[in-house]
Amino acid sequence: STTSRALPGHTKPFNHHFLPNGSLLVTGEGGKLIKYRIPEDEDKQLEIVWTCEGLDFPGGVTSDENGLIYVAGAENKTIYLLNDKGRSQ
């Protein structure tokens, strides 16, 4: 059987990336990148840790071994560089 959970804060998710600590990053409509904590209890909803807004058409998302987060701006050919708190570097 499969388990699904709603993504609070997103109306239309675009891309995702799992972090080594088990958190989930999701880019989505409205220029958002949201970091979620995934609870161990499958019956509980994902918890929003932080939201980064104002990104121009965020697409792909990844991170490096130093905890920096990279988000591709699909329309403006930009790579956003964020720290582990979702703030610009």
PDB file of N, CA and C in Angstrom:
ATOM      1  N   SER A   1       0.840  -1.183   0.000  1.00  0.00           N
ATOM      2  CA  SER A   1       0.000   0.000   0.000  1.00  0.00           C
ATOM      3  C   SER A   1       0.888   1.249   0.000  1.00  0.00           C
ATOM      4  N   THR A   2       0.346   2.331  -0.495  1.00  0.00           N
ATOM      5  CA  THR A   2       1.086   3.590  -0.530  1.00  0.00           C
ATOM      6  C   THR A   2       0.516   4.564   0.481  1.00  0.00           C
ATOM      7  N   THR A   3       1.371   5.461   0.917  1.00  0.00           N
ATOM      8  CA  THR A   3       0.964   6.489   1.859  1.00  0.00           C
ATOM      9  C   THR A   3       1.158   7.831   1.185  1.00  0.00           C
ATOM     10  N   SER A   4       0.186   8.715   1.321  1.00  0.00           N
ATOM     11  CA  SER A   4       0.333  10.065   0.774  1.00  0.00           C
ATOM     12  C   SER A   4       0.021  11.075   1.868  1.00  0.00           C
ATOM     13  N   ARG A   5       0.645  12.234   1.734  1.00  0.00           N
ATOM     14  CA  ARG A   5       0.425  13.317   2.688  1.00  0.00           C
ATOM     15  C   ARG A   5       0.279  14.615   1.915  1.00  0.00           C
ATOM     16  N   ALA A   6      -0.558  15.492   2.417  1.00  0.00           N
ATOM     17  CA  ALA A   6      -0.737  16.799   1.796  1.00  0.00           C
ATOM     18  C   ALA A   6       0.501  17.652   2.048  1.00  0.00           C
ATOM     19  N   LEU A   7       0.760  18.587   1.136  1.00  0.00           N
ATOM     20  CA  LEU A   7       1.859  19.541   1.286  1.00  0.00           C
ATOM     21  C   LEU A   7       1.278  20.874   1.720  1.00  0.00           C
ATOM     22  N   PRO A   8       1.225  21.145   3.014  1.00  0.00           N
ATOM     23  CA  PRO A   8       0.684  22.431   3.454  1.00  0.00           C
ATOM     24  C   PRO A   8       1.547  23.572   2.924  1.00  0.00           C
ATOM     25  N   GLY A   9       0.901  24.637   2.480  1.00  0.00           N
ATOM     26  CA  GLY A   9       1.620  25.801   1.988  1.00  0.00           C
ATOM     27  C   GLY A   9       1.827  25.820   0.493  1.00  0.00           C
ATOM     28  N   HIS A  10       1.564  24.700  -0.195  1.00  0.00           N
ATOM     29  CA  HIS A  10       1.744  24.644  -1.650  1.00  0.00           C
ATOM     30  C   HIS A  10       0.422  24.356  -2.338  1.00  0.00           C
ATOM     31  N   THR A  11       0.150  25.103  -3.410  1.00  0.00           N
ATOM     32  CA  THR A  11      -1.012  24.796  -4.229  1.00  0.00           C
ATOM     33  C   THR A  11      -0.624  23.922  -5.408  1.00  0.00           C
ATOM     34  N   LYS A  12       0.621  24.100  -5.893  1.00  0.00           N
ATOM     35  CA  LYS A  12       1.094  23.306  -7.023  1.00  0.00           C
ATOM     36  C   LYS A  12       2.607  23.107  -6.898  1.00  0.00           C
ATOM     37  N   PRO A  13       3.044  21.972  -6.357  1.00  0.00           N
ATOM     38  CA  PRO A  13       4.482  21.723  -6.220  1.00  0.00           C
ATOM     39  C   PRO A  13       5.122  21.449  -7.580  1.00  0.00           C
ATOM     40  N   PHE A  14       6.387  21.904  -7.748  1.00  0.00           N
ATOM     41  CA  PHE A  14       7.110  21.699  -8.998  1.00  0.00           C
ATOM     42  C   PHE A  14       8.187  20.626  -8.870  1.00  0.00           C
ATOM     43  N   ASN A  15       9.009  20.715  -7.825  1.00  0.00           N
ATOM     44  CA  ASN A  15      10.146  19.822  -7.699  1.00  0.00           C
ATOM     45  C   ASN A  15      10.444  19.598  -6.216  1.00  0.00           C
ATOM     46  N   HIS A  16      11.230  18.566  -5.915  1.00  0.00           N
ATOM     47  CA  HIS A  16      11.539  18.268  -4.517  1.00  0.00           C
ATOM     48  C   HIS A  16      12.959  17.723  -4.382  1.00  0.00           C
ATOM     49  N   HIS A  17      13.452  17.774  -3.149  1.00  0.00           N
ATOM     50  CA  HIS A  17      14.786  17.257  -2.831  1.00  0.00           C
ATOM     51  C   HIS A  17      14.789  16.854  -1.358  1.00  0.00           C
ATOM     52  N   PHE A  18      15.222  15.624  -1.073  1.00  0.00           N
ATOM     53  CA  PHE A  18      15.358  15.172   0.306  1.00  0.00           C
ATOM     54  C   PHE A  18      16.742  15.536   0.822  1.00  0.00           C
ATOM     55  N   LEU A  19      16.796  16.098   2.032  1.00  0.00           N
ATOM     56  CA  LEU A  19      18.056  16.451   2.674  1.00  0.00           C
ATOM     57  C   LEU A  19      18.568  15.266   3.485  1.00  0.00           C
ATOM     58  N   PRO A  20      19.878  15.213   3.758  1.00  0.00           N
ATOM     59  CA  PRO A  20      20.439  14.090   4.528  1.00  0.00           C
ATOM     60  C   PRO A  20      19.786  13.888   5.894  1.00  0.00           C
ATOM     61  N   ASN A  21      19.253  14.968   6.498  1.00  0.00           N
ATOM     62  CA  ASN A  21      18.616  14.839   7.817  1.00  0.00           C
ATOM     63  C   ASN A  21      17.173  14.343   7.732  1.00  0.00           C
ATOM     64  N   GLY A  22      16.703  14.034   6.516  1.00  0.00           N
ATOM     65  CA  GLY A  22      15.350  13.521   6.347  1.00  0.00           C
ATOM     66  C   GLY A  22      14.308  14.582   6.067  1.00  0.00           C
ATOM     67  N   SER A  23      14.703  15.843   6.055  1.00  0.00           N
ATOM     68  CA  SER A  23      13.768  16.919   5.708  1.00  0.00           C
ATOM     69  C   SER A  23      13.521  16.911   4.200  1.00  0.00           C
ATOM     70  N   LEU A  24      12.486  17.601   3.784  1.00  0.00           N
ATOM     71  CA  LEU A  24      12.092  17.653   2.382  1.00  0.00           C
ATOM     72  C   LEU A  24      12.008  19.103   1.934  1.00  0.00           C
ATOM     73  N   LEU A  25      12.655  19.440   0.815  1.00  0.00           N
ATOM     74  CA  LEU A  25      12.534  20.758   0.193  1.00  0.00           C
ATOM     75  C   LEU A  25      11.612  20.625  -1.009  1.00  0.00           C
ATOM     76  N   VAL A  26      10.664  21.562  -1.153  1.00  0.00           N
ATOM     77  CA  VAL A  26       9.735  21.533  -2.283  1.00  0.00           C
ATOM     78  C   VAL A  26       9.617  22.927  -2.868  1.00  0.00           C
ATOM     79  N   THR A  27       9.853  23.045  -4.191  1.00  0.00           N
ATOM     80  CA  THR A  27       9.600  24.302  -4.888  1.00  0.00           C
ATOM     81  C   THR A  27       8.184  24.255  -5.421  1.00  0.00           C
ATOM     82  N   GLY A  28       7.597  25.450  -5.613  1.00  0.00           N
ATOM     83  CA  GLY A  28       6.235  25.443  -6.099  1.00  0.00           C
ATOM     84  C   GLY A  28       5.736  26.778  -6.594  1.00  0.00           C
ATOM     85  N   GLU A  29       4.506  26.719  -7.056  1.00  0.00           N
ATOM     86  CA  GLU A  29       3.815  27.882  -7.596  1.00  0.00           C
ATOM     87  C   GLU A  29       3.834  29.023  -6.582  1.00  0.00           C
ATOM     88  N   GLY A  30       3.912  30.242  -7.094  1.00  0.00           N
ATOM     89  CA  GLY A  30       3.935  31.406  -6.231  1.00  0.00           C
ATOM     90  C   GLY A  30       5.336  31.784  -5.787  1.00  0.00           C
ATOM     91  N   GLY A  31       6.362  31.185  -6.427  1.00  0.00           N
ATOM     92  CA  GLY A  31       7.737  31.537  -6.114  1.00  0.00           C
ATOM     93  C   GLY A  31       8.207  31.074  -4.762  1.00  0.00           C
ATOM     94  N   LYS A  32       7.741  29.897  -4.320  1.00  0.00           N
ATOM     95  CA  LYS A  32       8.071  29.420  -2.983  1.00  0.00           C
ATOM     96  C   LYS A  32       9.012  28.231  -2.978  1.00  0.00           C
ATOM     97  N   LEU A  33       9.854  28.201  -1.949  1.00  0.00           N
ATOM     98  CA  LEU A  33      10.598  27.015  -1.558  1.00  0.00           C
ATOM     99  C   LEU A  33      10.220  26.773  -0.106  1.00  0.00           C
ATOM    100  N   ILE A  34       9.714  25.587   0.185  1.00  0.00           N
ATOM    101  CA  ILE A  34       9.310  25.265   1.556  1.00  0.00           C
ATOM    102  C   ILE A  34      10.101  24.056   2.040  1.00  0.00           C
ATOM    103  N   LYS A  35      10.606  24.180   3.268  1.00  0.00           N
ATOM    104  CA  LYS A  35      11.281  23.052   3.918  1.00  0.00           C
ATOM    105  C   LYS A  35      10.288  22.410   4.878  1.00  0.00           C
ATOM    106  N   TYR A  36      10.141  21.097   4.763  1.00  0.00           N
ATOM    107  CA  TYR A  36       9.225  20.331   5.607  1.00  0.00           C
ATOM    108  C   TYR A  36       9.987  19.372   6.500  1.00  0.00           C
ATOM    109  N   ARG A  37       9.465  19.173   7.686  1.00  0.00           N
ATOM    110  CA  ARG A  37       9.912  18.101   8.570  1.00  0.00           C
ATOM    111  C   ARG A  37       8.927  16.956   8.370  1.00  0.00           C
ATOM    112  N   ILE A  38       9.469  15.766   8.189  1.00  0.00           N
ATOM    113  CA  ILE A  38       8.615  14.601   7.967  1.00  0.00           C
ATOM    114  C   ILE A  38       8.483  13.862   9.296  1.00  0.00           C
ATOM    115  N   PRO A  39       7.281  13.862   9.886  1.00  0.00           N
ATOM    116  CA  PRO A  39       7.105  13.175  11.164  1.00  0.00           C
ATOM    117  C   PRO A  39       7.200  11.657  11.000  1.00  0.00           C
ATOM    118  N   GLU A  40       7.653  10.998  12.048  1.00  0.00           N
ATOM    119  CA  GLU A  40       7.779   9.538  12.010  1.00  0.00           C
ATOM    120  C   GLU A  40       6.415   8.864  11.960  1.00  0.00           C
ATOM    121  N   ASP A  41       5.437   9.468  12.596  1.00  0.00           N
ATOM    122  CA  ASP A  41       4.079   8.922  12.604  1.00  0.00           C
ATOM    123  C   ASP A  41       3.431   9.184  11.242  1.00  0.00           C
ATOM    124  N   GLU A  42       3.117   8.128  10.517  1.00  0.00           N
ATOM    125  CA  GLU A  42       2.550   8.257   9.174  1.00  0.00           C
ATOM    126  C   GLU A  42       1.187   8.938   9.155  1.00  0.00           C
ATOM    127  N   ASP A  43       0.518   9.013  10.288  1.00  0.00           N
ATOM    128  CA  ASP A  43      -0.791   9.645  10.347  1.00  0.00           C
ATOM    129  C   ASP A  43      -0.698  11.166  10.521  1.00  0.00           C
ATOM    130  N   LYS A  44       0.492  11.671  10.814  1.00  0.00           N
ATOM    131  CA  LYS A  44       0.662  13.104  11.032  1.00  0.00           C
ATOM    132  C   LYS A  44       1.013  13.809   9.733  1.00  0.00           C
ATOM    133  N   GLN A  45       0.617  15.071   9.645  1.00  0.00           N
ATOM    134  CA  GLN A  45       0.878  15.890   8.473  1.00  0.00           C
ATOM    135  C   GLN A  45       2.324  16.397   8.483  1.00  0.00           C
ATOM    136  N   LEU A  46       2.861  16.674   7.293  1.00  0.00           N
ATOM    137  CA  LEU A  46       4.183  17.286   7.192  1.00  0.00           C
ATOM    138  C   LEU A  46       4.155  18.635   7.892  1.00  0.00           C
ATOM    139  N   GLU A  47       5.252  18.980   8.543  1.00  0.00           N
ATOM    140  CA  GLU A  47       5.336  20.250   9.266  1.00  0.00           C
ATOM    141  C   GLU A  47       6.224  21.218   8.491  1.00  0.00           C
ATOM    142  N   ILE A  48       5.762  22.455   8.321  1.00  0.00           N
ATOM    143  CA  ILE A  48       6.571  23.474   7.660  1.00  0.00           C
ATOM    144  C   ILE A  48       7.627  23.965   8.648  1.00  0.00           C
ATOM    145  N   VAL A  49       8.899  23.903   8.237  1.00  0.00           N
ATOM    146  CA  VAL A  49      10.006  24.403   9.049  1.00  0.00           C
ATOM    147  C   VAL A  49      10.236  25.874   8.721  1.00  0.00           C
ATOM    148  N   TRP A  50      10.313  26.194   7.427  1.00  0.00           N
ATOM    149  CA  TRP A  50      10.424  27.575   6.966  1.00  0.00           C
ATOM    150  C   TRP A  50       9.967  27.677   5.516  1.00  0.00           C
ATOM    151  N   THR A  51       9.675  28.903   5.089  1.00  0.00           N
ATOM    152  CA  THR A  51       9.279  29.190   3.711  1.00  0.00           C
ATOM    153  C   THR A  51      10.138  30.324   3.180  1.00  0.00           C
ATOM    154  N   CYS A  52      10.663  30.153   1.977  1.00  0.00           N
ATOM    155  CA  CYS A  52      11.393  31.205   1.271  1.00  0.00           C
ATOM    156  C   CYS A  52      10.507  31.626   0.101  1.00  0.00           C
ATOM    157  N   GLU A  53      10.130  32.898   0.077  1.00  0.00           N
ATOM    158  CA  GLU A  53       9.240  33.392  -0.983  1.00  0.00           C
ATOM    159  C   GLU A  53       9.976  34.383  -1.868  1.00  0.00           C
ATOM    160  N   GLY A  54       9.381  34.713  -2.999  1.00  0.00           N
ATOM    161  CA  GLY A  54       9.941  35.713  -3.895  1.00  0.00           C
ATOM    162  C   GLY A  54      10.911  35.156  -4.921  1.00  0.00           C
ATOM    163  N   LEU A  55      10.949  33.842  -5.078  1.00  0.00           N
ATOM    164  CA  LEU A  55      11.805  33.241  -6.099  1.00  0.00           C
ATOM    165  C   LEU A  55      11.084  33.310  -7.440  1.00  0.00           C
ATOM    166  N   ASP A  56      11.820  33.566  -8.500  1.00  0.00           N
ATOM    167  CA  ASP A  56      11.231  33.710  -9.831  1.00  0.00           C
ATOM    168  C   ASP A  56      11.128  32.348 -10.516  1.00  0.00           C
ATOM    169  N   PHE A  57       9.923  31.796 -10.553  1.00  0.00           N
ATOM    170  CA  PHE A  57       9.652  30.495 -11.160  1.00  0.00           C
ATOM    171  C   PHE A  57      10.649  29.428 -10.703  1.00  0.00           C
ATOM    172  N   PRO A  58      10.658  29.105  -9.394  1.00  0.00           N
ATOM    173  CA  PRO A  58      11.617  28.110  -8.900  1.00  0.00           C
ATOM    174  C   PRO A  58      11.346  26.739  -9.495  1.00  0.00           C
ATOM    175  N   GLY A  59      12.404  26.114  -9.977  1.00  0.00           N
ATOM    176  CA  GLY A  59      12.270  24.787 -10.571  1.00  0.00           C
ATOM    177  C   GLY A  59      13.037  23.768  -9.777  1.00  0.00           C
ATOM    178  N   GLY A  60      14.151  23.313 -10.325  1.00  0.00           N
ATOM    179  CA  GLY A  60      14.967  22.308  -9.668  1.00  0.00           C
ATOM    180  C   GLY A  60      15.553  22.805  -8.363  1.00  0.00           C
ATOM    181  N   VAL A  61      15.761  21.879  -7.438  1.00  0.00           N
ATOM    182  CA  VAL A  61      16.323  22.212  -6.131  1.00  0.00           C
ATOM    183  C   VAL A  61      17.260  21.089  -5.710  1.00  0.00           C
ATOM    184  N   THR A  62      18.406  21.477  -5.141  1.00  0.00           N
ATOM    185  CA  THR A  62      19.365  20.506  -4.626  1.00  0.00           C
ATOM    186  C   THR A  62      20.152  21.164  -3.498  1.00  0.00           C
ATOM    187  N   SER A  63      21.037  20.402  -2.865  1.00  0.00           N
ATOM    188  CA  SER A  63      21.862  20.944  -1.783  1.00  0.00           C
ATOM    189  C   SER A  63      23.250  20.324  -1.879  1.00  0.00           C
ATOM    190  N   ASP A  64      24.199  20.933  -1.155  1.00  0.00           N
ATOM    191  CA  ASP A  64      25.552  20.371  -1.131  1.00  0.00           C
ATOM    192  C   ASP A  64      25.901  19.890   0.276  1.00  0.00           C
ATOM    193  N   GLU A  65      27.108  19.350   0.432  1.00  0.00           N
ATOM    194  CA  GLU A  65      27.524  18.782   1.713  1.00  0.00           C
ATOM    195  C   GLU A  65      27.706  19.823   2.802  1.00  0.00           C
ATOM    196  N   ASN A  66      27.740  21.110   2.438  1.00  0.00           N
ATOM    197  CA  ASN A  66      27.864  22.191   3.418  1.00  0.00           C
ATOM    198  C   ASN A  66      26.512  22.728   3.875  1.00  0.00           C
ATOM    199  N   GLY A  67      25.432  22.165   3.343  1.00  0.00           N
ATOM    200  CA  GLY A  67      24.095  22.601   3.727  1.00  0.00           C
ATOM    201  C   GLY A  67      23.542  23.734   2.888  1.00  0.00           C
ATOM    202  N   LEU A  68      24.297  24.185   1.881  1.00  0.00           N
ATOM    203  CA  LEU A  68      23.783  25.237   1.002  1.00  0.00           C
ATOM    204  C   LEU A  68      22.744  24.651   0.057  1.00  0.00           C
ATOM    205  N   ILE A  69      21.737  25.443  -0.240  1.00  0.00           N
ATOM    206  CA  ILE A  69      20.621  25.010  -1.080  1.00  0.00           C
ATOM    207  C   ILE A  69      20.669  25.807  -2.375  1.00  0.00           C
ATOM    208  N   TYR A  70      20.498  25.114  -3.488  1.00  0.00           N
ATOM    209  CA  TYR A  70      20.523  25.729  -4.812  1.00  0.00           C
ATOM    210  C   TYR A  70      19.159  25.531  -5.464  1.00  0.00           C
ATOM    211  N   VAL A  71      18.576  26.637  -5.933  1.00  0.00           N
ATOM    212  CA  VAL A  71      17.268  26.588  -6.589  1.00  0.00           C
ATOM    213  C   VAL A  71      17.404  27.232  -7.960  1.00  0.00           C
ATOM    214  N   ALA A  72      16.984  26.528  -8.993  1.00  0.00           N
ATOM    215  CA  ALA A  72      17.037  27.064 -10.354  1.00  0.00           C
ATOM    216  C   ALA A  72      15.819  27.937 -10.612  1.00  0.00           C
ATOM    217  N   GLY A  73      16.071  29.168 -11.068  1.00  0.00           N
ATOM    218  CA  GLY A  73      14.999  30.054 -11.522  1.00  0.00           C
ATOM    219  C   GLY A  73      14.760  29.782 -12.993  1.00  0.00           C
ATOM    220  N   ALA A  74      13.659  29.132 -13.314  1.00  0.00           N
ATOM    221  CA  ALA A  74      13.418  28.626 -14.660  1.00  0.00           C
ATOM    222  C   ALA A  74      13.275  29.721 -15.713  1.00  0.00           C
ATOM    223  N   GLU A  75      12.693  30.832 -15.380  1.00  0.00           N
ATOM    224  CA  GLU A  75      12.432  31.881 -16.365  1.00  0.00           C
ATOM    225  C   GLU A  75      13.594  32.847 -16.539  1.00  0.00           C
ATOM    226  N   ASN A  76      14.315  33.151 -15.470  1.00  0.00           N
ATOM    227  CA  ASN A  76      15.352  34.183 -15.560  1.00  0.00           C
ATOM    228  C   ASN A  76      16.774  33.616 -15.599  1.00  0.00           C
ATOM    229  N   LYS A  77      16.898  32.309 -15.777  1.00  0.00           N
ATOM    230  CA  LYS A  77      18.207  31.658 -15.883  1.00  0.00           C
ATOM    231  C   LYS A  77      19.123  32.008 -14.710  1.00  0.00           C
ATOM    232  N   THR A  78      18.575  31.907 -13.512  1.00  0.00           N
ATOM    233  CA  THR A  78      19.281  32.244 -12.282  1.00  0.00           C
ATOM    234  C   THR A  78      19.361  31.022 -11.380  1.00  0.00           C
ATOM    235  N   ILE A  79      20.457  30.924 -10.623  1.00  0.00           N
ATOM    236  CA  ILE A  79      20.549  29.935  -9.551  1.00  0.00           C
ATOM    237  C   ILE A  79      20.524  30.713  -8.241  1.00  0.00           C
ATOM    238  N   TYR A  80      19.509  30.462  -7.431  1.00  0.00           N
ATOM    239  CA  TYR A  80      19.423  31.081  -6.105  1.00  0.00           C
ATOM    240  C   TYR A  80      20.262  30.242  -5.153  1.00  0.00           C
ATOM    241  N   LEU A  81      21.071  30.896  -4.336  1.00  0.00           N
ATOM    242  CA  LEU A  81      21.893  30.231  -3.340  1.00  0.00           C
ATOM    243  C   LEU A  81      21.368  30.614  -1.965  1.00  0.00           C
ATOM    244  N   LEU A  82      20.923  29.614  -1.209  1.00  0.00           N
ATOM    245  CA  LEU A  82      20.302  29.845   0.094  1.00  0.00           C
ATOM    246  C   LEU A  82      21.032  29.059   1.176  1.00  0.00           C
ATOM    247  N   ASN A  83      20.974  29.574   2.408  1.00  0.00           N
ATOM    248  CA  ASN A  83      21.546  28.815   3.518  1.00  0.00           C
ATOM    249  C   ASN A  83      20.508  27.813   4.031  1.00  0.00           C
ATOM    250  N   ASP A  84      20.848  27.083   5.081  1.00  0.00           N
ATOM    251  CA  ASP A  84      19.948  26.045   5.594  1.00  0.00           C
ATOM    252  C   ASP A  84      18.720  26.598   6.313  1.00  0.00           C
ATOM    253  N   LYS A  85      18.641  27.920   6.431  1.00  0.00           N
ATOM    254  CA  LYS A  85      17.463  28.580   6.998  1.00  0.00           C
ATOM    255  C   LYS A  85      16.589  29.206   5.907  1.00  0.00           C
ATOM    256  N   GLY A  86      16.977  29.017   4.630  1.00  0.00           N
ATOM    257  CA  GLY A  86      16.202  29.541   3.509  1.00  0.00           C
ATOM    258  C   GLY A  86      16.475  30.994   3.195  1.00  0.00           C
ATOM    259  N   ARG A  87      17.601  31.505   3.664  1.00  0.00           N
ATOM    260  CA  ARG A  87      17.963  32.913   3.419  1.00  0.00           C
ATOM    261  C   ARG A  87      19.048  32.994   2.353  1.00  0.00           C
ATOM    262  N   SER A  88      19.014  34.075   1.567  1.00  0.00           N
ATOM    263  CA  SER A  88      20.001  34.291   0.507  1.00  0.00           C
ATOM    264  C   SER A  88      21.404  34.362   1.060  1.00  0.00           C
ATOM    265  N   GLN A  89      22.336  33.851   0.268  1.00  0.00           N
ATOM    266  CA  GLN A  89      23.757  33.901   0.626  1.00  0.00           C
ATOM    267  C   GLN A  89      24.427  35.017  -0.123  1.00  0.00           C
TER     268      GLN A  89
END
